[in-house]
Tab-separated table of N, CA and C in Angstrom:
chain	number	residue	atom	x	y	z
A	229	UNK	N	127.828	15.921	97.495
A	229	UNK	CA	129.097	15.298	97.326
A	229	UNK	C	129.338	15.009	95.848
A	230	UNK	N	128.519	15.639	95.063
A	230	UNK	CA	128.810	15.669	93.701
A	230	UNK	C	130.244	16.162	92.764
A	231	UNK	N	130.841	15.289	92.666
A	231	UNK	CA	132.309	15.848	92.406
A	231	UNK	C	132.571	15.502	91.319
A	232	UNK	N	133.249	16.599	90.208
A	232	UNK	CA	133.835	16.215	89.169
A	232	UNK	C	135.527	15.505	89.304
A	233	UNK	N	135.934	14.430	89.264
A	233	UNK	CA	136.308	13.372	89.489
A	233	UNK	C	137.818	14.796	88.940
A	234	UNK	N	137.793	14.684	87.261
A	234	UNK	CA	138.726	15.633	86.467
A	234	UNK	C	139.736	14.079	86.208
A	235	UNK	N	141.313	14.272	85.871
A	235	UNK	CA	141.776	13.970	85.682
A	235	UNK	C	142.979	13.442	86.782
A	236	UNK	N	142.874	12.567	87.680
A	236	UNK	CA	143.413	12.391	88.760
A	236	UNK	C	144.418	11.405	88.970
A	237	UNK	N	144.417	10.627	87.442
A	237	UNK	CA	144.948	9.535	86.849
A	237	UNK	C	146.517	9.643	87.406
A	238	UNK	N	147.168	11.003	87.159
A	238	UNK	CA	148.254	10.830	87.354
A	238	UNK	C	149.742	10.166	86.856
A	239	UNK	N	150.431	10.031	87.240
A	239	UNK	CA	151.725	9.621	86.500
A	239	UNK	C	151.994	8.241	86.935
A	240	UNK	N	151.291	7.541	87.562
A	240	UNK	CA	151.407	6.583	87.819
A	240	UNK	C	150.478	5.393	86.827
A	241	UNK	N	150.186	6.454	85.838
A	241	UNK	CA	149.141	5.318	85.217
A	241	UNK	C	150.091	4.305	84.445
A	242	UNK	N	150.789	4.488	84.093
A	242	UNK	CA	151.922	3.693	83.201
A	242	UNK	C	152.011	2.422	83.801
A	243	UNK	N	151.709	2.268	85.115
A	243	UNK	CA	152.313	1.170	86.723
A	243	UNK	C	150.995	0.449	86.241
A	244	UNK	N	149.859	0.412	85.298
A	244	UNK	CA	149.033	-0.891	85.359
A	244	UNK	C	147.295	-0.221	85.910
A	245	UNK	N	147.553	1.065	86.806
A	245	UNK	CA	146.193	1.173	86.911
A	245	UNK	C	145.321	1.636	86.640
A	246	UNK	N	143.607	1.040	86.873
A	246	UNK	CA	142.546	1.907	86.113
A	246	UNK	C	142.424	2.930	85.783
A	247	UNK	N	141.405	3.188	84.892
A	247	UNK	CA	140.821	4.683	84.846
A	247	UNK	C	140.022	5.290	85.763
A	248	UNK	N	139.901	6.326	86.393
A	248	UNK	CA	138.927	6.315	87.343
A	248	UNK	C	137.361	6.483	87.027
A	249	UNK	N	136.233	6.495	87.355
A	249	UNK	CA	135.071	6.567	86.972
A	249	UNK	C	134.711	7.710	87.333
A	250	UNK	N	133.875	8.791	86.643
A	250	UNK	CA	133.557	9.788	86.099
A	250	UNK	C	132.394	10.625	87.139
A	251	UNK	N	132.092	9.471	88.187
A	251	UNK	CA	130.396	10.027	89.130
A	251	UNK	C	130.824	9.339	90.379
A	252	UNK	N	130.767	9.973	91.393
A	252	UNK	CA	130.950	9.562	92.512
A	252	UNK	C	130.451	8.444	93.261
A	253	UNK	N	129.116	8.212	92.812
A	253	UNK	CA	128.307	7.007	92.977
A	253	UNK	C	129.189	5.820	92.409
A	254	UNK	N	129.918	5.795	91.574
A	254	UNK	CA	130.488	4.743	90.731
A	254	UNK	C	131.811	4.481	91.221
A	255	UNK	N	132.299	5.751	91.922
A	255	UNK	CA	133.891	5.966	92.335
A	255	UNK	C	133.567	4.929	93.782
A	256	UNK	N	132.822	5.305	94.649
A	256	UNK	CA	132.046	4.185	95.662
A	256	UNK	C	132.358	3.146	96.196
A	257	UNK	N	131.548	2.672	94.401
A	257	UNK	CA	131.050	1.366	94.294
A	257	UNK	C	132.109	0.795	94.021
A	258	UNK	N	133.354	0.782	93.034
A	258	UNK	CA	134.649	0.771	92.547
A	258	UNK	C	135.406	0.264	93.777
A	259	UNK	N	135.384	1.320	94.913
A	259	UNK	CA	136.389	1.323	95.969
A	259	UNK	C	136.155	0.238	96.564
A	260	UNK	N	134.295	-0.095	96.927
A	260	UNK	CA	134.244	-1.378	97.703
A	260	UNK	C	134.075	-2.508	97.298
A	261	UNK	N	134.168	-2.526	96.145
A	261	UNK	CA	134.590	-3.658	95.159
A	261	UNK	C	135.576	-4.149	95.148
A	262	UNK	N	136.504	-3.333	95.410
A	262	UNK	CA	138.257	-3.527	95.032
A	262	UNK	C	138.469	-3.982	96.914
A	263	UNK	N	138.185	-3.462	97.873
A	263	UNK	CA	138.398	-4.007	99.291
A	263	UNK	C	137.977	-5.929	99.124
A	264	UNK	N	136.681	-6.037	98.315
A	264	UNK	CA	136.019	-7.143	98.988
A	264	UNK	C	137.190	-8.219	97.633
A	265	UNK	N	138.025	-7.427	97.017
A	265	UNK	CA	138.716	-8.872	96.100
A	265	UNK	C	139.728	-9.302	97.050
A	266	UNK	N	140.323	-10.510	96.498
A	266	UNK	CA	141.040	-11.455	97.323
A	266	UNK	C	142.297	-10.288	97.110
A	267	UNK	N	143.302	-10.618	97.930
A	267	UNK	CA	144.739	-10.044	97.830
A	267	UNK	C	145.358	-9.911	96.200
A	268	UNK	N	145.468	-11.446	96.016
A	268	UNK	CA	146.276	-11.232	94.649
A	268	UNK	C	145.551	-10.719	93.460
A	269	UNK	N	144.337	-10.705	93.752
A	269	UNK	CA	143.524	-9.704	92.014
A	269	UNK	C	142.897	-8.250	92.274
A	270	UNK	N	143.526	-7.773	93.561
A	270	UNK	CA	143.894	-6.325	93.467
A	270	UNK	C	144.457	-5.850	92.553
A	271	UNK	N	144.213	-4.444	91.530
A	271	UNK	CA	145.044	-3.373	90.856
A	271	UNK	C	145.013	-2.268	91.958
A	272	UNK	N	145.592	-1.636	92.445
A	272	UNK	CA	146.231	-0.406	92.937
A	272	UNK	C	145.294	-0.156	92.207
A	273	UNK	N	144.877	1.281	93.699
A	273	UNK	CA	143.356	2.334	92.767
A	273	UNK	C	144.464	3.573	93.268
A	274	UNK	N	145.508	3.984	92.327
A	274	UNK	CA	146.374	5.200	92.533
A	274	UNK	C	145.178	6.365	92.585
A	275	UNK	N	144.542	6.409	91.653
A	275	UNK	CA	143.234	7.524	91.762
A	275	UNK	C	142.639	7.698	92.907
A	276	UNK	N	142.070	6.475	93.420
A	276	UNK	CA	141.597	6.839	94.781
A	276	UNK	C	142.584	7.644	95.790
A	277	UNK	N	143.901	7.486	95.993
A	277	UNK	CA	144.473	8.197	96.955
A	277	UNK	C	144.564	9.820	96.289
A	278	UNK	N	145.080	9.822	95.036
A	278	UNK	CA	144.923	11.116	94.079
A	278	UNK	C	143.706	11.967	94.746
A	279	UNK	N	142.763	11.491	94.429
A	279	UNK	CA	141.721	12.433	94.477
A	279	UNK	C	141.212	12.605	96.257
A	280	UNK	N	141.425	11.608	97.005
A	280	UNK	CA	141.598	11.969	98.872
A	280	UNK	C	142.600	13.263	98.557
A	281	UNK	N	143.311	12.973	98.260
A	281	UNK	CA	144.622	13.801	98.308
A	281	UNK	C	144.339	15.287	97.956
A	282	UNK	N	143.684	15.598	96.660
A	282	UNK	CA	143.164	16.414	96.051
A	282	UNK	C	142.134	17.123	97.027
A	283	UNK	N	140.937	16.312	97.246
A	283	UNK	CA	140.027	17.026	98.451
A	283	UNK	C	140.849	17.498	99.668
A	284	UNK	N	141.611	16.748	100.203
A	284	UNK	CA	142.335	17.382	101.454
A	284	UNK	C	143.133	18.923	100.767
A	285	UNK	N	144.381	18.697	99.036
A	285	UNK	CA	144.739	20.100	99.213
A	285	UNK	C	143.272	20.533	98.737
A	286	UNK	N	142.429	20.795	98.008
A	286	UNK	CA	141.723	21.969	98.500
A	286	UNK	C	140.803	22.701	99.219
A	287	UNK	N	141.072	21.836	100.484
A	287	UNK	CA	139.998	22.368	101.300
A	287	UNK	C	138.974	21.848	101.385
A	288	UNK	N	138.669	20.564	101.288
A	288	UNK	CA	137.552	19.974	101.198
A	288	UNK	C	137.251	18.689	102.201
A	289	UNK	N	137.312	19.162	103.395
A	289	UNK	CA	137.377	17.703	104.500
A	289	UNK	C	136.206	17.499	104.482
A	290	UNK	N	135.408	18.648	104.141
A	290	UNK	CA	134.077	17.727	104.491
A	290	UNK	C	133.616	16.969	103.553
A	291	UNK	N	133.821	17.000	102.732
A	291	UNK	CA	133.872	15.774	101.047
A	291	UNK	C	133.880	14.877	101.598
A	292	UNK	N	135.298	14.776	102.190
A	292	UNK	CA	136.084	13.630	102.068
A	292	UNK	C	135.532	12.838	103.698
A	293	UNK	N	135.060	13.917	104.075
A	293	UNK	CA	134.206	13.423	105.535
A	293	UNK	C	133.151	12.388	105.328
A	294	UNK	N	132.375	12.809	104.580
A	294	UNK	CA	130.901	12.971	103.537
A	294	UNK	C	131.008	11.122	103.094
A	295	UNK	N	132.213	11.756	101.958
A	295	UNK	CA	132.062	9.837	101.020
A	295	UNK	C	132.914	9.109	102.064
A	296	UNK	N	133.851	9.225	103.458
A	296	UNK	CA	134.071	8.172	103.989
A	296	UNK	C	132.965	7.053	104.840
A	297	UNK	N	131.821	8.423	105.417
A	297	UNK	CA	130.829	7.945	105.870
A	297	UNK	C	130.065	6.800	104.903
A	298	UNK	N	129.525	7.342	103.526
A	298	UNK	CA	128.935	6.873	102.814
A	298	UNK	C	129.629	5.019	102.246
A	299	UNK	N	131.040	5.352	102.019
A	299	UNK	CA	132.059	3.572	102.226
A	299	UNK	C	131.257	3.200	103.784
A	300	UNK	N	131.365	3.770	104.785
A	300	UNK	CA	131.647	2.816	106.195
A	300	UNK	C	129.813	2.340	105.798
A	301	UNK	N	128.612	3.121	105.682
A	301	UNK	CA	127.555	2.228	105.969
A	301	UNK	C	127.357	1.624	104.574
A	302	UNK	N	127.857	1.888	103.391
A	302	UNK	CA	127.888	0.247	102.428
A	302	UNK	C	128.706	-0.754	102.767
A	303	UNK	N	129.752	-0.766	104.133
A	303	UNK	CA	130.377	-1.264	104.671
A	303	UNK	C	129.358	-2.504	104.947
A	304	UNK	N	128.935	-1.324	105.949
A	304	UNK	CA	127.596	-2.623	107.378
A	304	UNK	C	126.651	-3.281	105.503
A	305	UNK	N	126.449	-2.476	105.695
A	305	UNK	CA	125.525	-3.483	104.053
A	305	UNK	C	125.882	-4.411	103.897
A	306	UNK	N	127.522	-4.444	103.225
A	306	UNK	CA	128.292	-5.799	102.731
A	306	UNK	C	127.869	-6.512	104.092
A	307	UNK	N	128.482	-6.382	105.395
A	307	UNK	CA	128.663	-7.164	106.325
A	307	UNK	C	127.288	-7.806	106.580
A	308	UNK	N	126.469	-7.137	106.752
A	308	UNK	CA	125.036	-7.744	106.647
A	308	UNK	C	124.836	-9.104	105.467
A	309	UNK	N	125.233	-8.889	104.161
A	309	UNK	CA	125.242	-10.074	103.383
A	309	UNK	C	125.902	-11.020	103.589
A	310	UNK	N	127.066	-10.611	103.714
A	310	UNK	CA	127.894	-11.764	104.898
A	310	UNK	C	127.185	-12.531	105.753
A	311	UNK	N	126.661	-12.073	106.387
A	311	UNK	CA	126.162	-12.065	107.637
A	311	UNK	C	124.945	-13.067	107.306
A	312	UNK	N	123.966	-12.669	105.859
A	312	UNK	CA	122.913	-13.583	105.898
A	312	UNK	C	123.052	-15.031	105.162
A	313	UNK	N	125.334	-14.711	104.719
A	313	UNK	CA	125.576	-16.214	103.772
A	313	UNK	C	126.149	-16.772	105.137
A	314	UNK	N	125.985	-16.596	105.843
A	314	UNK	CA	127.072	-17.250	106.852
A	314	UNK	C	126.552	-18.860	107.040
A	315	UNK	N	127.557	-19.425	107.069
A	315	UNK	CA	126.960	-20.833	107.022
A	315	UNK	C	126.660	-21.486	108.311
A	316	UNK	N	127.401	-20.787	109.498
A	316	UNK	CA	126.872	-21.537	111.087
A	316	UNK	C	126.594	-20.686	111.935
A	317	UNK	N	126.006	-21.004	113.012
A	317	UNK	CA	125.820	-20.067	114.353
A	317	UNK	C	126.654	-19.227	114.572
A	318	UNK	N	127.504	-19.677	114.557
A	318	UNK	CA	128.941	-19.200	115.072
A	318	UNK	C	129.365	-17.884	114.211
A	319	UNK	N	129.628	-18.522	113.213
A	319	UNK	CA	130.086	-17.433	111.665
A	319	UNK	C	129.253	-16.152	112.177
A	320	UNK	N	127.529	-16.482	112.194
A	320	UNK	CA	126.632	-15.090	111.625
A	320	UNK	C	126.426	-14.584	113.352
A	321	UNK	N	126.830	-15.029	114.439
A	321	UNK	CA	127.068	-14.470	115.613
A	321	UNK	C	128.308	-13.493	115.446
A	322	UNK	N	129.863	-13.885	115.150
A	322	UNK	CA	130.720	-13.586	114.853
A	322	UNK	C	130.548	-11.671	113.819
A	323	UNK	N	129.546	-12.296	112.321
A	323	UNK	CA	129.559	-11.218	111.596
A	323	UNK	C	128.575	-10.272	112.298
A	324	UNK	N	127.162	-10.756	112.999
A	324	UNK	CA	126.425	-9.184	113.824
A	324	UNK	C	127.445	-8.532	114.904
A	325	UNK	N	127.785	-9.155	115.405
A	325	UNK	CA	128.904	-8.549	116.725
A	325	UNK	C	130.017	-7.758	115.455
A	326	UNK	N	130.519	-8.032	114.511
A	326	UNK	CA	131.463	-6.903	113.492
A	326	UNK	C	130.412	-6.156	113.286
A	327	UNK	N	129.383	-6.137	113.127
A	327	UNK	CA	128.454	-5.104	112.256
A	327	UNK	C	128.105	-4.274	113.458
A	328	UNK	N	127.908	-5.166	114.836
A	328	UNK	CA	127.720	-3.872	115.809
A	328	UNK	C	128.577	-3.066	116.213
A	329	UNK	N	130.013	-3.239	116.539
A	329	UNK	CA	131.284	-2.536	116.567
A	329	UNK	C	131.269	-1.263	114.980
A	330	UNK	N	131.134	-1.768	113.916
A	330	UNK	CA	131.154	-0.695	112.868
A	330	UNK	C	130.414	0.185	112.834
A	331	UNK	N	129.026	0.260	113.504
A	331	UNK	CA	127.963	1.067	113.653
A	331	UNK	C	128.166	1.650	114.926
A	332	UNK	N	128.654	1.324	115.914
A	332	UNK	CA	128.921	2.192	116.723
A	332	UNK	C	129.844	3.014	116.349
A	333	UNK	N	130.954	2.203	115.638
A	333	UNK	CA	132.564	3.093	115.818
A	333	UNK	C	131.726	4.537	114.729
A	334	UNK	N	130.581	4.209	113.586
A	334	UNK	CA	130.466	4.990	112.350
A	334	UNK	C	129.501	6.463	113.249
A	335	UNK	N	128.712	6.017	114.733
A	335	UNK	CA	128.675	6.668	115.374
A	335	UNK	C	129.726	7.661	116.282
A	336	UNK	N	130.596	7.442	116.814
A	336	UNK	CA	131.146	8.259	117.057
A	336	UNK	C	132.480	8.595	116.311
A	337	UNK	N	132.468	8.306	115.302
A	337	UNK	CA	133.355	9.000	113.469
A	337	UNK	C	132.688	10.054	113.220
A	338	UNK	N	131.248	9.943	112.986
A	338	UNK	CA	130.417	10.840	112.001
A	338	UNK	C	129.163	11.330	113.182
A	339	UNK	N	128.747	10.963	113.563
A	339	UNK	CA	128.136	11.914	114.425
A	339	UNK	C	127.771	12.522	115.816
A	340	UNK	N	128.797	11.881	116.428
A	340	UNK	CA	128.746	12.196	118.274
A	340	UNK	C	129.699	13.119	118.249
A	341	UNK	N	129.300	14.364	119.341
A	341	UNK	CA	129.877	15.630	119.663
A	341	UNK	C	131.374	15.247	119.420
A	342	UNK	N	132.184	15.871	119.146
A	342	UNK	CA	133.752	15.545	119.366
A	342	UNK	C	133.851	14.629	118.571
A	343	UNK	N	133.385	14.203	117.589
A	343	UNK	CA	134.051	13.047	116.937
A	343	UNK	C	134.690	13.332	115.855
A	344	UNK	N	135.575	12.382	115.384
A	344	UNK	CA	137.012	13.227	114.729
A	344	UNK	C	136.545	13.641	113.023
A	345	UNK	N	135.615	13.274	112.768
A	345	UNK	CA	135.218	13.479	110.913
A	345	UNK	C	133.930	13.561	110.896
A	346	UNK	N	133.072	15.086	111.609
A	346	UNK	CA	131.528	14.525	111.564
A	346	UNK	C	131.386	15.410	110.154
A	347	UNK	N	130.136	14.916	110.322
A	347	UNK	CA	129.298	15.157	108.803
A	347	UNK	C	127.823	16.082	108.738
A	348	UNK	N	128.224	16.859	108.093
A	348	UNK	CA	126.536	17.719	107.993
A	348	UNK	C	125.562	16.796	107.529
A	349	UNK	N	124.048	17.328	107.964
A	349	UNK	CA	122.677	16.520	107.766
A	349	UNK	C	121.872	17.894	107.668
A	350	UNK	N	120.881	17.540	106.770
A	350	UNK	CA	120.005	18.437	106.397
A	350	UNK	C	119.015	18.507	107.584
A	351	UNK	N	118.344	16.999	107.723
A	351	UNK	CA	117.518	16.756	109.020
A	351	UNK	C	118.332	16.943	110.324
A	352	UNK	N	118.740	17.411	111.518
A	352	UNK	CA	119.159	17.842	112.515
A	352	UNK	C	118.509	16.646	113.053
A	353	UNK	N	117.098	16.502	113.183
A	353	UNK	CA	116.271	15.794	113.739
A	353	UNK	C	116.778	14.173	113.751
A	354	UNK	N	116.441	13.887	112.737
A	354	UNK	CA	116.983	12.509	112.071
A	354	UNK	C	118.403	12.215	112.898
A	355	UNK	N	119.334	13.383	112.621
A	355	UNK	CA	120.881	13.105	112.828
A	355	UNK	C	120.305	12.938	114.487
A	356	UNK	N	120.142	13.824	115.292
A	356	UNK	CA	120.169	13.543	116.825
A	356	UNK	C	119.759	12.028	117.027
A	357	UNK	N	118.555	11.898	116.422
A	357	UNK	CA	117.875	10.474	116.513
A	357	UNK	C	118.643	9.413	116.522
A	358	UNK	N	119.793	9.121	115.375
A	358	UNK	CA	120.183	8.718	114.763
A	358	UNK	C	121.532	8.125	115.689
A	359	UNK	N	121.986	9.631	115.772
A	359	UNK	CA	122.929	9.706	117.246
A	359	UNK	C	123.051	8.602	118.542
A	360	UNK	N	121.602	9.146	118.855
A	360	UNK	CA	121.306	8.539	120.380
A	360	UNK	C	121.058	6.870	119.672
A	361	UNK	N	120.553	6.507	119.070
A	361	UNK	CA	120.075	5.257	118.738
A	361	UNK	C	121.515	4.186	118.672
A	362	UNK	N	122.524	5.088	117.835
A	362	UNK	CA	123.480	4.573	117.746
A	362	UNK	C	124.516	4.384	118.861
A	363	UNK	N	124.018	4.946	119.831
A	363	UNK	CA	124.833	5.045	121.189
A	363	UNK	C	123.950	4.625	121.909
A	364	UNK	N	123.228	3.988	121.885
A	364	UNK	CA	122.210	2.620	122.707
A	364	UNK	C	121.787	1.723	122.045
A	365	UNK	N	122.771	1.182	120.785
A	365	UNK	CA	122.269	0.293	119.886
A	365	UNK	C	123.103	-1.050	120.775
A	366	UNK	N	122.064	-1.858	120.187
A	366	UNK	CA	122.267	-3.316	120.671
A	366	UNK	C	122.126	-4.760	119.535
A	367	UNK	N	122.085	-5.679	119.826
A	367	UNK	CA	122.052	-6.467	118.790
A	367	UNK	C	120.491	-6.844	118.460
A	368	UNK	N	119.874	-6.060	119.457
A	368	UNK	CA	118.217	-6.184	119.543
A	368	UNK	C	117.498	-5.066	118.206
A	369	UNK	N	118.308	-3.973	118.314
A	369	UNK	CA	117.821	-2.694	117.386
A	369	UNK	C	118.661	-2.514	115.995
A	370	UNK	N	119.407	-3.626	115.867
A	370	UNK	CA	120.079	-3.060	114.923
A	370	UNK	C	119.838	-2.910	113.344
A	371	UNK	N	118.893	-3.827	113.284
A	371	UNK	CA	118.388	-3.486	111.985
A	371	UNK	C	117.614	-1.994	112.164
A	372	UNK	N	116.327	-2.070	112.796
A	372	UNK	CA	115.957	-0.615	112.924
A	372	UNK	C	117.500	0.696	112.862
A	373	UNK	N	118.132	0.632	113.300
A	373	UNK	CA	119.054	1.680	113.255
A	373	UNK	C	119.774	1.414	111.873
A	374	UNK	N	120.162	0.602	111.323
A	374	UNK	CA	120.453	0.500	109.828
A	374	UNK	C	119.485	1.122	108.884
A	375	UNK	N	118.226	1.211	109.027
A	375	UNK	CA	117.494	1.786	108.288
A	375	UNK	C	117.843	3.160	108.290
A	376	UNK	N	117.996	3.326	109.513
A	376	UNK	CA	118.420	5.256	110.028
A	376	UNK	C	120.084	5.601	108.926
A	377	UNK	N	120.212	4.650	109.203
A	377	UNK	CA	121.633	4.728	108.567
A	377	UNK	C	122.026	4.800	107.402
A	378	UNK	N	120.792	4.365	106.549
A	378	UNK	CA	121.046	4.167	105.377
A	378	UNK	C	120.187	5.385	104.833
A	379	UNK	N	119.135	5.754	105.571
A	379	UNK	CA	118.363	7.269	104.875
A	379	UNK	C	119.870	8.616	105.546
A	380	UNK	N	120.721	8.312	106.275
A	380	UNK	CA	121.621	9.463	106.788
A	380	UNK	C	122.086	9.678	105.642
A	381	UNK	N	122.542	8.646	104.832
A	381	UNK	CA	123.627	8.577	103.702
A	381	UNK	C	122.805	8.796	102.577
A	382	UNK	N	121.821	8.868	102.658
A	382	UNK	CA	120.844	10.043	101.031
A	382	UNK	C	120.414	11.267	102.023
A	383	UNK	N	120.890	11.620	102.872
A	383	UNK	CA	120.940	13.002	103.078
A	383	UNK	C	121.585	13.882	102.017
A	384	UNK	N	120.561	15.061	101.689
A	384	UNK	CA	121.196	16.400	100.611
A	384	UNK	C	121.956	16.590	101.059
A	385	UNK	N	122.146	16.855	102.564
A	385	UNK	CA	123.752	17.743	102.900
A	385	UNK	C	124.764	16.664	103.090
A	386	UNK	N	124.671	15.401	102.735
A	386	UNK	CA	125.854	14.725	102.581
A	386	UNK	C	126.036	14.390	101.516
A	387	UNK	N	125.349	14.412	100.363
A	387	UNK	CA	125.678	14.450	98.506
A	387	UNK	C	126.237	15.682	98.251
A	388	UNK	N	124.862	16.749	98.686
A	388	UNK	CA	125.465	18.254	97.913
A	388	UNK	C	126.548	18.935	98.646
A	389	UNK	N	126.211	19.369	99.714
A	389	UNK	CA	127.592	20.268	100.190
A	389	UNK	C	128.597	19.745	100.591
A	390	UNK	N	127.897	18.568	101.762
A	390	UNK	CA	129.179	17.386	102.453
A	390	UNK	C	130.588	18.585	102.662
C-alpha cells in the first residue's frame, strides 16, 4: 500500500487546508488524528477525499480497500485506550461492547466471503483463522483476536499490492 501521495492538494488549498503528508503511514495517522479532534478544531482534510478519489479513478479499490481496513483496526486500538481511560463500569462495559461490534462489522467488511471491500493476505492461513475467530468472537476472546488483527494489518499483501 505504498503510495506516492503526488500532489493531491488541489484547488481547494486556498479554503485553509493542510498539506498532505508524503508516506502513507503518516497519511493514517493524520486521518485518525483529525476524527479523534473535537468538532470545532477540525481543518477539512480536502486531500484525503482527493486522493480516495484518485485511487477509485485509477483503478485502485484494492488500495483503498487495503488503508480502509488498516483506519478501522487503529480504530479498535483507539477504542481500546478509551476503553482502558474509562472512568466507570459502565463507560468501559459500554466501550468493549463498541469494540466488539467494530471487529465484527471489520470482519465481515474485509474478510468474510461476500463481503463488500475484502482485502488480500499473504498468509491465507492466518486470514481463514482470523475469519472464523472473528465470527465467534466474544467479549471472552477479544483481545486474543486483536492480536490477529493487528499482525493482518502488517500483512505484505496489504502494504505492497493491497
Amino acid at each position: 500500500m505504498r503510495q506516492d501521495m503526488g500532489n493531491v492538494i488541489g484547488a481547494k488549498k486556498a479554503q485553509g487546508a493542510s498539506k498532505p503528508p508524503h508516506d502513507t503511514v503518516t497519511f493514517l495517522k493524520v486521518i485518525l488524528d483529525q476524527e479523534s479532534q473535537e468538532q470545532e478544531n477540525k481543518v477539512p482534510l480536502y486531500w484525503e477525499d482527493d486522493f480516495r478519489q484518485f485511487l477509485r479513478d485509477k483503478n485502485q479499490t484494492g488500495v483503498l480497500h487495503c488503508m480502509e481496513f488498516c483506519l478501522d483496526v487503529e480504530r479498535v486500538q483507539r477504542m481500546i485506550q478509551e476503553e482502558d481511560h474509562a472512568d466507570t463500569d459502565r463507560k468501559r462495559q459500554e466501550a468493549r461492547t463498541a469494540r466488539l461490534k467494530k471487529m465484527q462489522e471489520i470482519g465481515q467488511i474485509y474478510l468474510f466471503s461476500g463481503g463488500t471491500k475484502p482485502i488480500p493476505m499473504q498468509n491465507q492461513v492466518n486470514r481463514e483463522d482470523l475469519r472464523d475467530d472473528l465470527k465467534d468472537l466474544s467479549l471472552d476472546n477479544m483481545n486474543e483476536v486483536n492480536k490477529e488483527l493487528k499482525a493482518a494489518k502488517i500483512d505484505r499483501l496489504v502494504w505492497k499490492d493491497g
